[in-house]
Short mmCIF file of C-alpha atoms in Angstrom, two decimals:
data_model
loop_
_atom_site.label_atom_id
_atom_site.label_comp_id
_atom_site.label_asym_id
_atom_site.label_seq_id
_atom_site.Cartn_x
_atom_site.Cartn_y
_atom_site.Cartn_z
CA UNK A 1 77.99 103.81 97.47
CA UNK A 2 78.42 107.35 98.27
CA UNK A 3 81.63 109.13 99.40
CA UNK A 4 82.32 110.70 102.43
CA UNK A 5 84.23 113.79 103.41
CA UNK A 6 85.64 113.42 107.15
CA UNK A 7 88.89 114.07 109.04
CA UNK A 8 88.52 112.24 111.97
CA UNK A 9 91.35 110.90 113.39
CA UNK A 10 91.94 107.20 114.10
CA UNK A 11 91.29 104.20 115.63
CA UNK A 12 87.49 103.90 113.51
CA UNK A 13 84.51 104.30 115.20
CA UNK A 14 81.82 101.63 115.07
CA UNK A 15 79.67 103.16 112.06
CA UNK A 16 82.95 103.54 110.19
CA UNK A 17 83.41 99.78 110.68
CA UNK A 18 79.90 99.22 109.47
CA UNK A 19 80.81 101.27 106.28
CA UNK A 20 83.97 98.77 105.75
CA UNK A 21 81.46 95.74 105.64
CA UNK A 22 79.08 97.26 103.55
CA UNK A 23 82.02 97.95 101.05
CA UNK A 24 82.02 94.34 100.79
CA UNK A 25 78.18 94.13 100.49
CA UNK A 26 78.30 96.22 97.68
CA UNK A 27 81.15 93.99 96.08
CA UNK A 28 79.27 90.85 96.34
CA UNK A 29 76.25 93.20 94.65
CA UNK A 30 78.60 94.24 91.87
CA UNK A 31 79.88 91.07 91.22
CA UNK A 32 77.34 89.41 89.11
CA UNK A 33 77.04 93.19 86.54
CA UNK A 34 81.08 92.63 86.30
CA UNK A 35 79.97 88.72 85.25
CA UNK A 36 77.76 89.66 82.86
CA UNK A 37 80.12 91.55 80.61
CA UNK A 38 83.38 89.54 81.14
CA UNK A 39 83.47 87.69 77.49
CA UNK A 40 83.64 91.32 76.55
CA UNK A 41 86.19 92.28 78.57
CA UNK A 42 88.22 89.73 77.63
CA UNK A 43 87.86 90.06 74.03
CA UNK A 44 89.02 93.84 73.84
CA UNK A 45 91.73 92.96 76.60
CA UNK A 46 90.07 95.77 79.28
CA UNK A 47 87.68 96.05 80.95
CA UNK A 48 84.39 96.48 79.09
CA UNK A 49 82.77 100.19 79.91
CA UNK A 50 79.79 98.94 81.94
CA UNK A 51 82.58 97.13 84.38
CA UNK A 52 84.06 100.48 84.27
CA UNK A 53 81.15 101.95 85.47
CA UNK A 54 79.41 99.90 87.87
CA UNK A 55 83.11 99.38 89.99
CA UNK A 56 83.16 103.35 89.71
CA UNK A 57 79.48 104.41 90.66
CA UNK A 58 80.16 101.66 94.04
CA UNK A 59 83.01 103.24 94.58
CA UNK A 60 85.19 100.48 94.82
CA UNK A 61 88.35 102.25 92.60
CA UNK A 62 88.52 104.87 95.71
CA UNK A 63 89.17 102.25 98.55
CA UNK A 64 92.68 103.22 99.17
CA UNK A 65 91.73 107.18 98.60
CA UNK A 66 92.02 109.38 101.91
CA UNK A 67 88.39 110.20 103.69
CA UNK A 68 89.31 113.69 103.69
CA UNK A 69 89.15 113.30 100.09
CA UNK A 70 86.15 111.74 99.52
CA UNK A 71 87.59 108.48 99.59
CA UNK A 72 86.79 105.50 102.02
CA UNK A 73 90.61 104.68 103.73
CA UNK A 74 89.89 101.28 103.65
CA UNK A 75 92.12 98.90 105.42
CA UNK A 76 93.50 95.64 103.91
CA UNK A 77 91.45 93.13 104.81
CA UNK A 78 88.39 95.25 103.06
CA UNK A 79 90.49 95.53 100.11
CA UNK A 80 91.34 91.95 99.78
CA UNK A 81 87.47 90.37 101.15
CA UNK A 82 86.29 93.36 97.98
CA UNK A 83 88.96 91.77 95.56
CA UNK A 84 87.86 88.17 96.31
CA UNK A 85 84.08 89.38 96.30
CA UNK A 86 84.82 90.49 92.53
CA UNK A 87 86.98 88.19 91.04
CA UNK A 88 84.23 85.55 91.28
CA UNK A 89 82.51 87.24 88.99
CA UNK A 90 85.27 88.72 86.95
CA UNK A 91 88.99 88.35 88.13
CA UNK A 92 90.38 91.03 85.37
CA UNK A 93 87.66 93.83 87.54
CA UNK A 94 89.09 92.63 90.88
CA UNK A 95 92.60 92.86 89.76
CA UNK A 96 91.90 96.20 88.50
CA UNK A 97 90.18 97.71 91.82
CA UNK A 98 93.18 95.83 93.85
CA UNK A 99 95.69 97.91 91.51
CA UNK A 100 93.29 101.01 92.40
CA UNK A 101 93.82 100.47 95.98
CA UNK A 102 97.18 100.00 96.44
CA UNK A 103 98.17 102.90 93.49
CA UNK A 104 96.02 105.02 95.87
CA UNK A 105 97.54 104.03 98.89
CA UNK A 106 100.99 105.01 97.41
CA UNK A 107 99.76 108.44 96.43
CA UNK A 108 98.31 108.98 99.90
CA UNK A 109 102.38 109.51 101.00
CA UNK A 110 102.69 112.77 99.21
CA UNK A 111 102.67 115.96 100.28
CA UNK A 112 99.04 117.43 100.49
CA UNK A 113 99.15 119.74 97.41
CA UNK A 114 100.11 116.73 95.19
CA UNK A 115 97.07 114.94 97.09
CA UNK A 116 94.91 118.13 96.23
CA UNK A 117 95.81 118.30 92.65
CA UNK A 118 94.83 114.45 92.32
CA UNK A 119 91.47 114.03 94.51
CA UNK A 120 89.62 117.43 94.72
CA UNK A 121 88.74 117.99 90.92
CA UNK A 122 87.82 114.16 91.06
CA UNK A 123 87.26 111.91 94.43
CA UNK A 124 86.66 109.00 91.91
CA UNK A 125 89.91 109.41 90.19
CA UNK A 126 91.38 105.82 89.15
CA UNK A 127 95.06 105.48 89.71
CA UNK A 128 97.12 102.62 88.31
CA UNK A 129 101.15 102.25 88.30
CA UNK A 130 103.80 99.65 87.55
CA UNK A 131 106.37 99.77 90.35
CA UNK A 132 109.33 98.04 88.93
CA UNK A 133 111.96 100.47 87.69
CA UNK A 134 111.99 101.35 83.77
CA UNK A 135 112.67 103.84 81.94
CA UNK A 136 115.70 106.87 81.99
CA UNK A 137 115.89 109.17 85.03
CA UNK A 138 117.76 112.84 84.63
CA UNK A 139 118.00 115.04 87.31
CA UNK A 140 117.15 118.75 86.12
CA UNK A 141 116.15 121.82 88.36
CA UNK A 142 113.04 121.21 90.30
CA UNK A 143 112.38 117.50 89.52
CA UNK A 144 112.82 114.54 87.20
CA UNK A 145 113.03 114.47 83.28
CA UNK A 146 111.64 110.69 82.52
CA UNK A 147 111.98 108.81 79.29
CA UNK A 148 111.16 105.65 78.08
CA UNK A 149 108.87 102.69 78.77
CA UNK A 150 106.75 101.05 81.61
CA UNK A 151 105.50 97.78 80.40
CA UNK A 152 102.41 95.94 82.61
CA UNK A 153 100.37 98.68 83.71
CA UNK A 154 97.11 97.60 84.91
CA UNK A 155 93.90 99.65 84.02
CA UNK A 156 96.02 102.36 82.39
CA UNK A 157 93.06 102.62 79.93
CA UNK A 158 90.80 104.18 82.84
CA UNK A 159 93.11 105.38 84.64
CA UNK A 160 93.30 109.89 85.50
CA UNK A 161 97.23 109.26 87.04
CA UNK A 162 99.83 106.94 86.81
CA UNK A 163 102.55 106.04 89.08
CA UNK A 164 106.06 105.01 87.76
CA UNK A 165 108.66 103.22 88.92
CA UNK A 166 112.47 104.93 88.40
CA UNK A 167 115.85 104.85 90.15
CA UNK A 168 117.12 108.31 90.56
CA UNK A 169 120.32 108.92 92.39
CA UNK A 170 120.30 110.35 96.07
CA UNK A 171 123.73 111.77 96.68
CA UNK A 172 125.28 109.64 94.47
CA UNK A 173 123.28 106.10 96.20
CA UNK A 174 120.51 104.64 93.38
CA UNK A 175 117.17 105.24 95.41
CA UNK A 176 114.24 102.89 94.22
CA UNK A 177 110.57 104.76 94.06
CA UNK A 178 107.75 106.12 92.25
CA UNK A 179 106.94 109.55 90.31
CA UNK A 180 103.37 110.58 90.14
CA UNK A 181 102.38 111.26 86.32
CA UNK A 182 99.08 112.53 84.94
CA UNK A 183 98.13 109.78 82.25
CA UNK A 184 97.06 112.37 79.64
CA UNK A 185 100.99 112.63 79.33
CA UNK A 186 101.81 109.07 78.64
CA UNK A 187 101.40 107.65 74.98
CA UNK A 188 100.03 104.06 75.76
CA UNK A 189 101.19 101.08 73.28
CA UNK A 190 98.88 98.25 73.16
CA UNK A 191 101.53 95.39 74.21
CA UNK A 192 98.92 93.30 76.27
CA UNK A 193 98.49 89.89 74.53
CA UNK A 194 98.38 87.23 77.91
CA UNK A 195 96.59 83.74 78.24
CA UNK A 196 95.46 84.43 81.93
CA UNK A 197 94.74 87.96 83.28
CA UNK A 198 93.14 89.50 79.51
CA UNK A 199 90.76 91.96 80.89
CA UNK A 200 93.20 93.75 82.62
CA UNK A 201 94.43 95.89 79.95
CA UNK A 202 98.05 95.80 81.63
CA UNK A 203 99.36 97.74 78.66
CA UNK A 204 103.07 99.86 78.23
CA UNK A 205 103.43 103.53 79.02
CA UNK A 206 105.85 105.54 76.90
CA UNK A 207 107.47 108.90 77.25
CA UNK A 208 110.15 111.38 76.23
CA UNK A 209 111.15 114.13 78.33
CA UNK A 210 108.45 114.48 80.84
CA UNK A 211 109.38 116.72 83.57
CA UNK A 212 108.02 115.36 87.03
CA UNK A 213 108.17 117.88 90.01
CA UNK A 214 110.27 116.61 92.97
CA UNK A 215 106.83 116.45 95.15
CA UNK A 216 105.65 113.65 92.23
CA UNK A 217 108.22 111.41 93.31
CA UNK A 218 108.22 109.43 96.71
CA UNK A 219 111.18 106.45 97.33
CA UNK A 220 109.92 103.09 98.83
CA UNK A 221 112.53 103.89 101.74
CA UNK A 222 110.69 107.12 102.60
CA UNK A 223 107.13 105.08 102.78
CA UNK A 224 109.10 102.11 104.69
CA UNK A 225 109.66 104.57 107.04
CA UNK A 226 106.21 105.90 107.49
CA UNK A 227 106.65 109.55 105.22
CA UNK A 228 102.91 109.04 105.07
CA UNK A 229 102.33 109.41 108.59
CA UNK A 230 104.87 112.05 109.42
CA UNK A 231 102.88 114.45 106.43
CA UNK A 232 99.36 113.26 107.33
CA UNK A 233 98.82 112.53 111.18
CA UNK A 234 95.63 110.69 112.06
CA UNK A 235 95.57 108.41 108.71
CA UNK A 236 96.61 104.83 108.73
CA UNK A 237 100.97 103.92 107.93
CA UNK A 238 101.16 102.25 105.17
CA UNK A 239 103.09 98.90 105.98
CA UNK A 240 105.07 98.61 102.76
CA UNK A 241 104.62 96.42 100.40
CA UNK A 242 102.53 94.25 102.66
CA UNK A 243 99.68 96.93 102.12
CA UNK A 244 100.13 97.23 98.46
CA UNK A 245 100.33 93.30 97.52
CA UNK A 246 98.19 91.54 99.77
CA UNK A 247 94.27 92.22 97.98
CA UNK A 248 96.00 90.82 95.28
CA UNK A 249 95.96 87.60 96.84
CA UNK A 250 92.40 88.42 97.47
CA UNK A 251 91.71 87.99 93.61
CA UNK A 252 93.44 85.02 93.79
CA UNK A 253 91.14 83.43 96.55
CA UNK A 254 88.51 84.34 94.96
CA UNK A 255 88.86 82.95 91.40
CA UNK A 256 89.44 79.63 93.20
CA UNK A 257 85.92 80.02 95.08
CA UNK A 258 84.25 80.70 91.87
CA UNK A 259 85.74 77.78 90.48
CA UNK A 260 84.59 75.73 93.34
CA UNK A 261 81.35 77.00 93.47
CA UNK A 262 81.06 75.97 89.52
CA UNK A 263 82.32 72.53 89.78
CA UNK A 264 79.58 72.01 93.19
CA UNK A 265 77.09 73.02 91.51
CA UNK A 266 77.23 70.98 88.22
CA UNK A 267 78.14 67.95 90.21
CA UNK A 268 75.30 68.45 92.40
CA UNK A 269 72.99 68.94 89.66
CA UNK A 270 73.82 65.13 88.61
CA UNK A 271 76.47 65.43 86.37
CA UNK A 272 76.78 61.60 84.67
CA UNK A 273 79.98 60.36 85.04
CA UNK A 274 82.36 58.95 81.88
CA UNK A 275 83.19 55.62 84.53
CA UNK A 276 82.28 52.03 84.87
CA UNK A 277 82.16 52.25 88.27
CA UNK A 278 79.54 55.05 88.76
CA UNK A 279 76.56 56.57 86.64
CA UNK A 280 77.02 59.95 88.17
CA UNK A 281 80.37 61.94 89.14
CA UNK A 282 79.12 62.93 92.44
CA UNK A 283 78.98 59.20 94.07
CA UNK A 284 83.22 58.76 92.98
CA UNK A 285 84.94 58.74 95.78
CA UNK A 286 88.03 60.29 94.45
CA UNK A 287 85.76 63.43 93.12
CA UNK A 288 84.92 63.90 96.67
CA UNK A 289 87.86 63.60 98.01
CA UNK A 290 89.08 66.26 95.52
CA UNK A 291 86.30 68.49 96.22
CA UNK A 292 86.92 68.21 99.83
CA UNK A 293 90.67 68.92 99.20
CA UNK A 294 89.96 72.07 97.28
CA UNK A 295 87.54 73.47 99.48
CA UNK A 296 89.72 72.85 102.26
CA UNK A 297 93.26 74.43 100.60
CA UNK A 298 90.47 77.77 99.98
CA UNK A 299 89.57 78.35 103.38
CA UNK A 300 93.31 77.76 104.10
CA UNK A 301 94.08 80.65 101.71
CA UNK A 302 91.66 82.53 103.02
CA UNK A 303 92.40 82.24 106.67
CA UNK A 304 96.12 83.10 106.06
CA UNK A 305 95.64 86.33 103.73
CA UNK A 306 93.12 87.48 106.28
CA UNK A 307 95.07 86.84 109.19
CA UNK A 308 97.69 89.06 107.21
CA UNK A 309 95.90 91.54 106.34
CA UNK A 310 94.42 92.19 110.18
CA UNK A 311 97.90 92.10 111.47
CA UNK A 312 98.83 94.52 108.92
CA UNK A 313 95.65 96.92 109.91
CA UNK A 314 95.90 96.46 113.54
CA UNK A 315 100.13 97.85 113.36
CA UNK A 316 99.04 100.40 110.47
CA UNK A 317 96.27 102.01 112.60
CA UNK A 318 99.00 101.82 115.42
CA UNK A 319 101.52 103.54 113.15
CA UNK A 320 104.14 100.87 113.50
CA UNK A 321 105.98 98.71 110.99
CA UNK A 322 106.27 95.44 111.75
CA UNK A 323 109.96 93.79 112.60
CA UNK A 324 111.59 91.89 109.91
CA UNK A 325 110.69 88.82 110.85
CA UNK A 326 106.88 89.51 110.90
CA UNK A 327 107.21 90.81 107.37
CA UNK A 328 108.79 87.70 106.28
CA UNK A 329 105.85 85.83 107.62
CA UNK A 330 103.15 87.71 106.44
CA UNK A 331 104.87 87.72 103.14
CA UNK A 332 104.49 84.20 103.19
CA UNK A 333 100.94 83.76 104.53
CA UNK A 334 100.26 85.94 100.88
CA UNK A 335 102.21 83.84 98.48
CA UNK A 336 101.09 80.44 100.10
CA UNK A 337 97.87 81.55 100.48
CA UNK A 338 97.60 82.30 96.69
CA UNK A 339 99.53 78.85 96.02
CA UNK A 340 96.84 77.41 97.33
CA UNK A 341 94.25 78.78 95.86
CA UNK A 342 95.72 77.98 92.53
CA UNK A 343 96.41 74.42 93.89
CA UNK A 344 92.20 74.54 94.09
CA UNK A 345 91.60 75.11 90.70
CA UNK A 346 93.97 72.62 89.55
CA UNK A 347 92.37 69.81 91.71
CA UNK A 348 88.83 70.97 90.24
CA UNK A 349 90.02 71.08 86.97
CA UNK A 350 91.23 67.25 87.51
CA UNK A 351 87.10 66.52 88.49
CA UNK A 352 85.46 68.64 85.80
CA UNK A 353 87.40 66.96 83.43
CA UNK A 354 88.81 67.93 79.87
CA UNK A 355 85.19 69.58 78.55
CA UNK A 356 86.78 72.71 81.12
CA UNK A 357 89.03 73.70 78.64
CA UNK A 358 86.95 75.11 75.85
CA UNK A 359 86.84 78.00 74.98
CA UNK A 360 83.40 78.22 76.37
CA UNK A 361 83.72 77.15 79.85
CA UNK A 362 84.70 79.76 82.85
CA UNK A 363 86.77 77.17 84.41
CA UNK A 364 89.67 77.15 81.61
CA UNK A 365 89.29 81.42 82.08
CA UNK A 366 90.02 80.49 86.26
CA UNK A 367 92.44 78.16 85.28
CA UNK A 368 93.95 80.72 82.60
CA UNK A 369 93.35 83.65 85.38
CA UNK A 370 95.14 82.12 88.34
CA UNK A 371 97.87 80.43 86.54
CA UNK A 372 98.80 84.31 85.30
CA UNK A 373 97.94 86.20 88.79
CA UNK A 374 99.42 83.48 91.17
CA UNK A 375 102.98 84.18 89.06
CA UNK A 376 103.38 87.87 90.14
CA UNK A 377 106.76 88.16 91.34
CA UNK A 378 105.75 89.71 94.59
CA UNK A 379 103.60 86.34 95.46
CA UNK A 380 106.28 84.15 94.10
CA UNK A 381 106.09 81.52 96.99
CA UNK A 382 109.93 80.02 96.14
CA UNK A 383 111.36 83.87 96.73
CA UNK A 384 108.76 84.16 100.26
CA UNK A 385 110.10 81.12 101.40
CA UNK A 386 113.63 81.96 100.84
CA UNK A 387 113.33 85.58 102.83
CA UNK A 388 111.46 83.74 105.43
CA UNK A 389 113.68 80.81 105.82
CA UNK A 390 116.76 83.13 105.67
CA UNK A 391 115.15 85.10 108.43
CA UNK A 392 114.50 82.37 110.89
CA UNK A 393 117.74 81.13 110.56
CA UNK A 394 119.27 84.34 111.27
CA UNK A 395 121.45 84.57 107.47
CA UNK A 396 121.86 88.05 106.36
CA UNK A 397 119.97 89.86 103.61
CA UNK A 398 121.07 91.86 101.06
CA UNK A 399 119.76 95.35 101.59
CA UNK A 400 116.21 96.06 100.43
CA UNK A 401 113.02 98.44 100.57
CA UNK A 402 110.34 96.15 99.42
CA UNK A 403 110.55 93.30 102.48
#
């Protein structure tokens, strides 16, 4: 997949449209290479280096990179139908190019000299970022002086920039947001030891003293309020953190499709079954019925993050943000559509039986993989039903950037 330079405005024109679907051609191609080197990947805890280059020479890290920077400004539903394309094949390489996207989509809001310094000496530059505050903040003439640590940071091992999360004060008010690092500055400590999630090489960032200019650093108020738009007219507002969160769910889909896909196929093929009542697996009712179930609670999680993520492109290409109530929703079609995708596995787990959990079988690595990704905290389905909830019913909400 080559890049393209453009600066043409939107809505997309038909053959741009055509280029979004091939994206996700060229994930379902890349899929299977990813697949093949995913016992690696998981033993070293990132991604193994032919991942690292097939997911590169597709072009799938630069989804969320600008056009006008050789990038391919996907929307969200590419992102998240690419994500779920991948993680089939390796969930650890989906996560990764999700991470990509939205890191890229957050540098898109600064100015364009920051953009310059990023993109132009490399298009396919990989950006990564943990966006939880850590760390020490000091204000000093010109910018930031950061110290400390960022735990979690997905593909930091490939990654040419970072983005970190801080509080700094504005006029005296703690302002949540994220400074723009190059990674050659960050020592990385090798803190990544998970049971779902290995490949992903989430590892800590540590600094002393590194000075970030104040054009690094962008607050999550400032892209709530659509700085991107206001500094670069004619690209797509970023509807925060909608934008950022949702091709994770992607992943999440999916790893549960895989999983189905697995457990159809070796029941199909005539699996015997360990009951009285039936020589194969296939002719037990309840296996059906389970089958049918997770199928079913798939497309379910499919339907909802799509629907999300086309709402989300249709008011991003308009340059609106949706009203709180919308966000509350589409916050929940993410986190119950990922609930129910890890619902999936679990019910195919309960038909494949216990011989899924060694160490051999990529069911237990779904089953490891979506118990880990479905517990992100900005998925967590008890704190989406909450917001929505206290939205219907009209109850106030404390004050906050990242609904």
């Amino acid at each position: 997949m080559t890049h393209r330079n453009s600066r043409d405005p939107l809505p997309r024109t038909a053959d741009e449209a055509v280029t979004e679907a091939q994206l996700v051609h060229v994930a379902r191609f890349v899929a299977p290479v990813v697949s093949a080197h995913v016992e690696q990947t998981e033993q070293q805890r990132t991604l193994a280096e032919p991942s690292v280059k097939a997911l590169r020479e597709a072009g799938l890290f630069t989804l969320g990179t600008p056009r006008r920077y050789g990038g391919h400004g996907a929307g969200v539903r590419t992102a998240v139908d690419v994500c779920a394309e991948l993680a089939a094949g390796c969930a650890s390489s989906s996560r990764l190019v999700g991470i990509a996207y939205g890191a890229a989509l957050f540098a898109s809001q600064l100015p364009d000299a920051v953009r310059t310094a990023v993109w132009e000496p490399d298009p396919d530059a990989l950006l990564c970022g943990a966006a939880n505050p850590s760390g020490s903040v000091t204000a000093v003439p010109g910018g930031l002086q950061l110290g400390g640590r960022w735990p979690w940071i997905s593909g930091i091992d490939h990654a040419a920039w970072v983005l970190l999360g801080i509080v700094r004060e504005d006029r005296g008010r703690p302002e949540r947001g994220l400074a723009l690092v190059p990674a050659s500055e960050l020592t990385v400590a090798d803190t990544w030891h998970m049971a779902g999630m290995r490949g992903t090489g989430s590892r800590t960032a540590t600094t002393k003293q590194l000075f970030v200019p104040d054009e690094r650093f962008v607050s999550f108020a400032e892209i709530a309020e659509g700085i991107g738009i206001q500094r670069h007219p004619g690209e797509a507002r970023v509807v925060f953190p909608l934008s950022i969160n949702l091709p994770l769910v992607g992943t999440g889909v999916g790893i549960a499709r895989g999983a189905l896909e697995l457990v159809v196929r070796d029941l199909a093929g005539g699996k015997r079954s360990v009951s009285p009542l039936h020589s194969h697996t296939a002719e037990a009712a309840p296996h059906q019925l389970n089958v049918a179930q997770a199928a079913t609670l798939i497309d379910t999680a499919r339907l909802h993050v799509r629907r999300a993520a086309d709402e989300v492109d249709e008011v991003a290409r308009e340059g609106r943000r949706p009203d709180l109530e919308t966000r509350a929703r589409l916050r929940m079609d993410g986190s119950h559509a990922m609930r129910c995708a890890r619902d999936a596995v679990s019910l195919l787990l309960d038909t494949a039986g216990a011989s899924s959990f060694s160490d051999d079988s990529p069911l237990q690595r779904a089953w490891r993989d979506i118990g880990t990704a479905s517990r992100h905290a900005a998925l967590s389905v008890e704190t989406s039903r909450e917001l929505y909830g206290r939205v219907l019913l009209g109850r106030p909400l404390p004050h906050t950037d990242v609904v």
